[in-house]
Short mmCIF file of the C-alpha atoms (twelve columns), coordinates in Angstrom:
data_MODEL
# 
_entry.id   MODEL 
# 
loop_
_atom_site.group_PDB 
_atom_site.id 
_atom_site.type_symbol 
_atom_site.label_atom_id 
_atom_site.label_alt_id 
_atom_site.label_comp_id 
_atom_site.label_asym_id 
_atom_site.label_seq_id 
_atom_site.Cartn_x 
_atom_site.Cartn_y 
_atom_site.Cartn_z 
_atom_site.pdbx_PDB_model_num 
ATOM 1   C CA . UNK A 1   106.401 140.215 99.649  1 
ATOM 2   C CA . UNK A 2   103.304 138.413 98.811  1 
ATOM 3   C CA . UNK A 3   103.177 134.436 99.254  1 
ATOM 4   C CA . UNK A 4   100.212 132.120 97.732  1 
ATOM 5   C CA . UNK A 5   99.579  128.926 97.085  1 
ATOM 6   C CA . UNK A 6   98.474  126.659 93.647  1 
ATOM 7   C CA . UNK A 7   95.169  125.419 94.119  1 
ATOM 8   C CA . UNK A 8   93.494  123.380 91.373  1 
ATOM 9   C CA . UNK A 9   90.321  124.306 90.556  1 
ATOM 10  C CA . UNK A 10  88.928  121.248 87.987  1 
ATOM 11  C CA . UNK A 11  89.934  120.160 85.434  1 
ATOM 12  C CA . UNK A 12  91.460  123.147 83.422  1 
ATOM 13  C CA . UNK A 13  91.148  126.029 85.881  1 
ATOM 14  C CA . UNK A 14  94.120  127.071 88.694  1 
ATOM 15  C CA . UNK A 15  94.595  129.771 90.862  1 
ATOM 16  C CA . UNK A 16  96.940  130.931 93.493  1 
ATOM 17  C CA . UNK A 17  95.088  130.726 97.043  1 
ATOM 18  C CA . UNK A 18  96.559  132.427 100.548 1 
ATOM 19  C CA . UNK A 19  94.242  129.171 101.755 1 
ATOM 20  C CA . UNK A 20  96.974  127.285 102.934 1 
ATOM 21  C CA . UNK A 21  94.609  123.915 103.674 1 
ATOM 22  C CA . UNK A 22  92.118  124.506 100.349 1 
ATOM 23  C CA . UNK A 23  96.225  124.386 98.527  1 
ATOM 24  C CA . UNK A 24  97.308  121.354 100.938 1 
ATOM 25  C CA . UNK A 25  94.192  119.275 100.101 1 
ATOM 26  C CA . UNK A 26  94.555  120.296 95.979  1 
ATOM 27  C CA . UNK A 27  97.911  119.281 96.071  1 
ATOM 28  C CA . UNK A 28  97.401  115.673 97.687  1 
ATOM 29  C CA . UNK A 29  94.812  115.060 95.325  1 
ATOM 30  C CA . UNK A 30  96.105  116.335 92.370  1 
ATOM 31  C CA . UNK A 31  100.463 116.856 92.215  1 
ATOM 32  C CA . UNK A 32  101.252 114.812 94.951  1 
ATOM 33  C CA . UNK A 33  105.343 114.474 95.086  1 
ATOM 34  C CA . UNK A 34  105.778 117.543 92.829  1 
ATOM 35  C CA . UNK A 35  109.197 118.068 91.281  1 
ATOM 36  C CA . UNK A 36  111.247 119.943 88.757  1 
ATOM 37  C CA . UNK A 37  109.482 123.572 88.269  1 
ATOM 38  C CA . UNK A 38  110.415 125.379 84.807  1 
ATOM 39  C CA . UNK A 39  109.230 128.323 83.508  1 
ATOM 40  C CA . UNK A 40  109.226 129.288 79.433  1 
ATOM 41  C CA . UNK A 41  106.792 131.591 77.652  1 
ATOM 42  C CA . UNK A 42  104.570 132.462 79.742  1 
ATOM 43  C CA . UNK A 43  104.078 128.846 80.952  1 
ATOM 44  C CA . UNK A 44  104.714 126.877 84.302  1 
ATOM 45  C CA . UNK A 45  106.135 123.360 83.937  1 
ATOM 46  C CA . UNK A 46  105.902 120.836 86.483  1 
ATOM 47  C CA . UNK A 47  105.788 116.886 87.377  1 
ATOM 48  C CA . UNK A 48  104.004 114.653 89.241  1 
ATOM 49  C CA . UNK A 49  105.832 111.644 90.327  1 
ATOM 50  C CA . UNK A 50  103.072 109.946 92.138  1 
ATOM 51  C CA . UNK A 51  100.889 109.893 88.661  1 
ATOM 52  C CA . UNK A 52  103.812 110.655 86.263  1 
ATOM 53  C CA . UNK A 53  101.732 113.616 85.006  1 
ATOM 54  C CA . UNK A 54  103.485 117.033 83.364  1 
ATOM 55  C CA . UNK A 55  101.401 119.602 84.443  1 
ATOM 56  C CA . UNK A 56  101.688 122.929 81.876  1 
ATOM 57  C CA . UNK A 57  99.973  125.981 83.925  1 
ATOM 58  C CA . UNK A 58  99.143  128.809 81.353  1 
ATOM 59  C CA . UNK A 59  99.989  132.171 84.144  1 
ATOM 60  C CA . UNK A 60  97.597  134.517 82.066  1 
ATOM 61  C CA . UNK A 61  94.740  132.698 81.621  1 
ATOM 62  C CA . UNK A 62  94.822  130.330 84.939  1 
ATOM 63  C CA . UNK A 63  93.711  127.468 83.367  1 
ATOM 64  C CA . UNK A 64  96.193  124.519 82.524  1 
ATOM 65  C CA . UNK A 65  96.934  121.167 80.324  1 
ATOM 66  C CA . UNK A 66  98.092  117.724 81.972  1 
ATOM 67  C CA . UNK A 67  100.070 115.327 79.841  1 
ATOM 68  C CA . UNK A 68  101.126 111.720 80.677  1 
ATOM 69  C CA . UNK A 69  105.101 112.283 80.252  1 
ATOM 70  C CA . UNK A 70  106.523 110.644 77.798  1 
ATOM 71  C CA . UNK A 71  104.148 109.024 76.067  1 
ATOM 72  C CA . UNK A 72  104.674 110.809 72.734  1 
ATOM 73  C CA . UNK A 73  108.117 109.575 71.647  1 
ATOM 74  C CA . UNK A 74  110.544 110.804 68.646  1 
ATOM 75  C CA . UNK A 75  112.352 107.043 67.980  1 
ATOM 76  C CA . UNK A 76  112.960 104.574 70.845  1 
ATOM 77  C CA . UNK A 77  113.197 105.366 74.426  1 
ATOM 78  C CA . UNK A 78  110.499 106.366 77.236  1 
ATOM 79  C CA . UNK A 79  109.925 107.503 80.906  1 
ATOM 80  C CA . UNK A 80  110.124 103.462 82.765  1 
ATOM 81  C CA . UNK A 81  109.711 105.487 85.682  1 
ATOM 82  C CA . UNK A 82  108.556 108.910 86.953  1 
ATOM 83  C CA . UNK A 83  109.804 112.406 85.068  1 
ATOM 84  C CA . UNK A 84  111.764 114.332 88.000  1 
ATOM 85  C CA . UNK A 85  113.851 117.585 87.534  1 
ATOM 86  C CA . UNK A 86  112.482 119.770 84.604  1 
ATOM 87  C CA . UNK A 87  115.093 122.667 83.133  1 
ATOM 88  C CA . UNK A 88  114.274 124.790 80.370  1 
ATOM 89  C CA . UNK A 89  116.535 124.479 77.056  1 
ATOM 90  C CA . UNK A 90  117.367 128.028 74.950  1 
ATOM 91  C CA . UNK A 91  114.309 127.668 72.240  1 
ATOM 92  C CA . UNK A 92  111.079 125.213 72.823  1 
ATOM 93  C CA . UNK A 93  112.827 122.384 74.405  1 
ATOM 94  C CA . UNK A 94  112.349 121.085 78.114  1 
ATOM 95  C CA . UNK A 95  114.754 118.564 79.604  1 
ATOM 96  C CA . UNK A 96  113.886 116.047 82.080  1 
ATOM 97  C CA . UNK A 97  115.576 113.751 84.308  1 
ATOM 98  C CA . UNK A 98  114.164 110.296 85.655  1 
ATOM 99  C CA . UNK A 99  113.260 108.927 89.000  1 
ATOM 100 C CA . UNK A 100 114.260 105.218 89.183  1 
ATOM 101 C CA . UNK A 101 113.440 102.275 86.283  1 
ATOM 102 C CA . UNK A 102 115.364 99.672  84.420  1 
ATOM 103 C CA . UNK A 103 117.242 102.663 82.583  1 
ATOM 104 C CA . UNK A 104 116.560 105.589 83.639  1 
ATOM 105 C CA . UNK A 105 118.108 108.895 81.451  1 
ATOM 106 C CA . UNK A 106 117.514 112.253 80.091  1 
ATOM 107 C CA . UNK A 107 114.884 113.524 77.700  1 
ATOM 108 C CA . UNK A 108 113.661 116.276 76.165  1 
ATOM 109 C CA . UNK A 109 109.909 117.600 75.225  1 
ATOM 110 C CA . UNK A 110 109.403 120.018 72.372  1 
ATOM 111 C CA . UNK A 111 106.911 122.651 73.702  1 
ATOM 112 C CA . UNK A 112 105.781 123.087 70.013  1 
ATOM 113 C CA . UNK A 113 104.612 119.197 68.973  1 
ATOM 114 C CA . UNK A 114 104.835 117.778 72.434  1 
ATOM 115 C CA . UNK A 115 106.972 115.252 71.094  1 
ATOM 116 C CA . UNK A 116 109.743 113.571 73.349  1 
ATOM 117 C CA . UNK A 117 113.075 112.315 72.627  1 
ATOM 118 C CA . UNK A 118 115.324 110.254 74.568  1 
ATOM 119 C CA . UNK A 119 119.130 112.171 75.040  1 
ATOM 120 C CA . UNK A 120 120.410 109.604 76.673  1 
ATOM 121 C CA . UNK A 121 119.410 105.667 78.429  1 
ATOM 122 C CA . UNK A 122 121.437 103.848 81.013  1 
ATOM 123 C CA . UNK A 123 122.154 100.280 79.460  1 
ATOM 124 C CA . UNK A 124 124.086 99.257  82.608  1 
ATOM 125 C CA . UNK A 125 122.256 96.943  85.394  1 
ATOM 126 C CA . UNK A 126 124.394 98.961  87.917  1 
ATOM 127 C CA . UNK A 127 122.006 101.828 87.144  1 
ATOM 128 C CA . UNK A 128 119.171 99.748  87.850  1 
ATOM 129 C CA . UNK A 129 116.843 101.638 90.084  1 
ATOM 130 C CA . UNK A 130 119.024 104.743 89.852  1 
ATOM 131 C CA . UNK A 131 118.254 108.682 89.593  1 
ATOM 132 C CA . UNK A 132 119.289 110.761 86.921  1 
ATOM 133 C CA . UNK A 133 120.050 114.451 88.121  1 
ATOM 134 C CA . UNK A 134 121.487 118.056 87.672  1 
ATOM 135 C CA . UNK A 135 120.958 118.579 84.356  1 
ATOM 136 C CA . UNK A 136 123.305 121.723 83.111  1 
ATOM 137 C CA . UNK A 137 124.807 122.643 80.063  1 
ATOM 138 C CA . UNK A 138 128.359 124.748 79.331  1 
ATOM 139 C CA . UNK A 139 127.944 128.728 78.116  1 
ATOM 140 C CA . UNK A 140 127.866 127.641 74.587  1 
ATOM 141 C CA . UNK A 141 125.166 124.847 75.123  1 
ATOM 142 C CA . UNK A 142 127.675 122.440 73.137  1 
ATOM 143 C CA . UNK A 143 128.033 120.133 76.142  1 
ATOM 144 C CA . UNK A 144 125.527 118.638 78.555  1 
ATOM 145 C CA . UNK A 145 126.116 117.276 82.014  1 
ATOM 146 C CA . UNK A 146 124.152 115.248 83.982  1 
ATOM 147 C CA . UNK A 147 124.411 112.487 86.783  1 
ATOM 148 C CA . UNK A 148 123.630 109.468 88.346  1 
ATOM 149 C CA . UNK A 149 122.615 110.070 91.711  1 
ATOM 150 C CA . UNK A 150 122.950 106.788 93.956  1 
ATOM 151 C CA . UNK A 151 126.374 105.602 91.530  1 
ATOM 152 C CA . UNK A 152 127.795 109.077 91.731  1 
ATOM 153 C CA . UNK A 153 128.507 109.325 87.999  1 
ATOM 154 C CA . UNK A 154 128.232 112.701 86.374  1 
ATOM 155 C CA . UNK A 155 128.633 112.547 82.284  1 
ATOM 156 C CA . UNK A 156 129.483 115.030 79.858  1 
ATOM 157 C CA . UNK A 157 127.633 115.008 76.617  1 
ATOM 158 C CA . UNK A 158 128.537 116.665 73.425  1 
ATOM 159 C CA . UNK A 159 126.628 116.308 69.709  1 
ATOM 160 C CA . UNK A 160 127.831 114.451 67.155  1 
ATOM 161 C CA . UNK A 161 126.702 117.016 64.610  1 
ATOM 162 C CA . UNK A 162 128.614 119.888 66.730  1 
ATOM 163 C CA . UNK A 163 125.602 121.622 67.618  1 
ATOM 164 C CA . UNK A 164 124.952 123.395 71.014  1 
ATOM 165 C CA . UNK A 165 122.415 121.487 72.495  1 
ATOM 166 C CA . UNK A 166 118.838 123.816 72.070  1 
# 
């Protein structure tokens, strides 16, 4: 096998580097605390805790986008914290988990607007601080699980118009 390393050029270029201190130094100034790698047409999808950045790496042309997450929101709701696990829905949606916050939940990104929505909030002061994780959905995408990492809740979503989730 072959194994490289991202390296970030400036600020639109990447490339993948055997250098492993040129990739160490990129990454502490650029993705430091990376999390929650998703792939979907062609792109790479990844966060940045430390700056709550989505980085969006384009694999044919090596250069690459970097959005604040969650600052583009469908209704109410928004990242109080840092964007953490990133999984890939069936069609142009991206689901994300979050790191900590007054209520911290699950949202989703449509690749094609960039718009987020919130899929679900904590409202409960015992989730205060919490992590939302393991995002996964049942073979016919009509239910959605997820959990609360430091209460030990998982929860099982389902729509109220009966659709699987996309």
């Amino acid at each position: 096998g072959d194994l490289s390393y991202l390296r970030i050029i400036d600020d639109k270029n990447f490339d993948w580097t055997k250098n492993l201190t040129a990739a160490r130094e990129s990454a502490y100034s650029r993705y430091q605390n990376s999390e929650g790698i998703s792939f979907h047409n062609g792109r790479l999808y990844f966060t940045a805790k430390s700056t709550q950045k989505l980085f969006v790496l384009d694999l044919e042309s090596f250069s690459y986008q970097l959005e604040t997450a969650g600052l583009n929101f469908e209704g109410g709701g928004s990242f109080n914290a840092s964007p953490d696990q990133v999984v890939k829905g069936t069609k142009r949606f991206l689901y994300f988990t979050e790191s900590g916050g007054k209520t911290p939940g699950v949202y989703a990104r449509d690749s094609r607007t960039g718009t987020y929505m919130t899929i679900f909030e904590a409202s409960d002061n015992r989730y205060l601080d919490d992590e939302t994780v393991g995002i996964a959905f049942s073979p016919d995408r009509h239910k959605m699980y997820a959990g609360y990492q430091e209460s030990g809740v998982l929860i099982e979503l389902r729509r109220i118009d009966n659709l699987p989730f996309p």
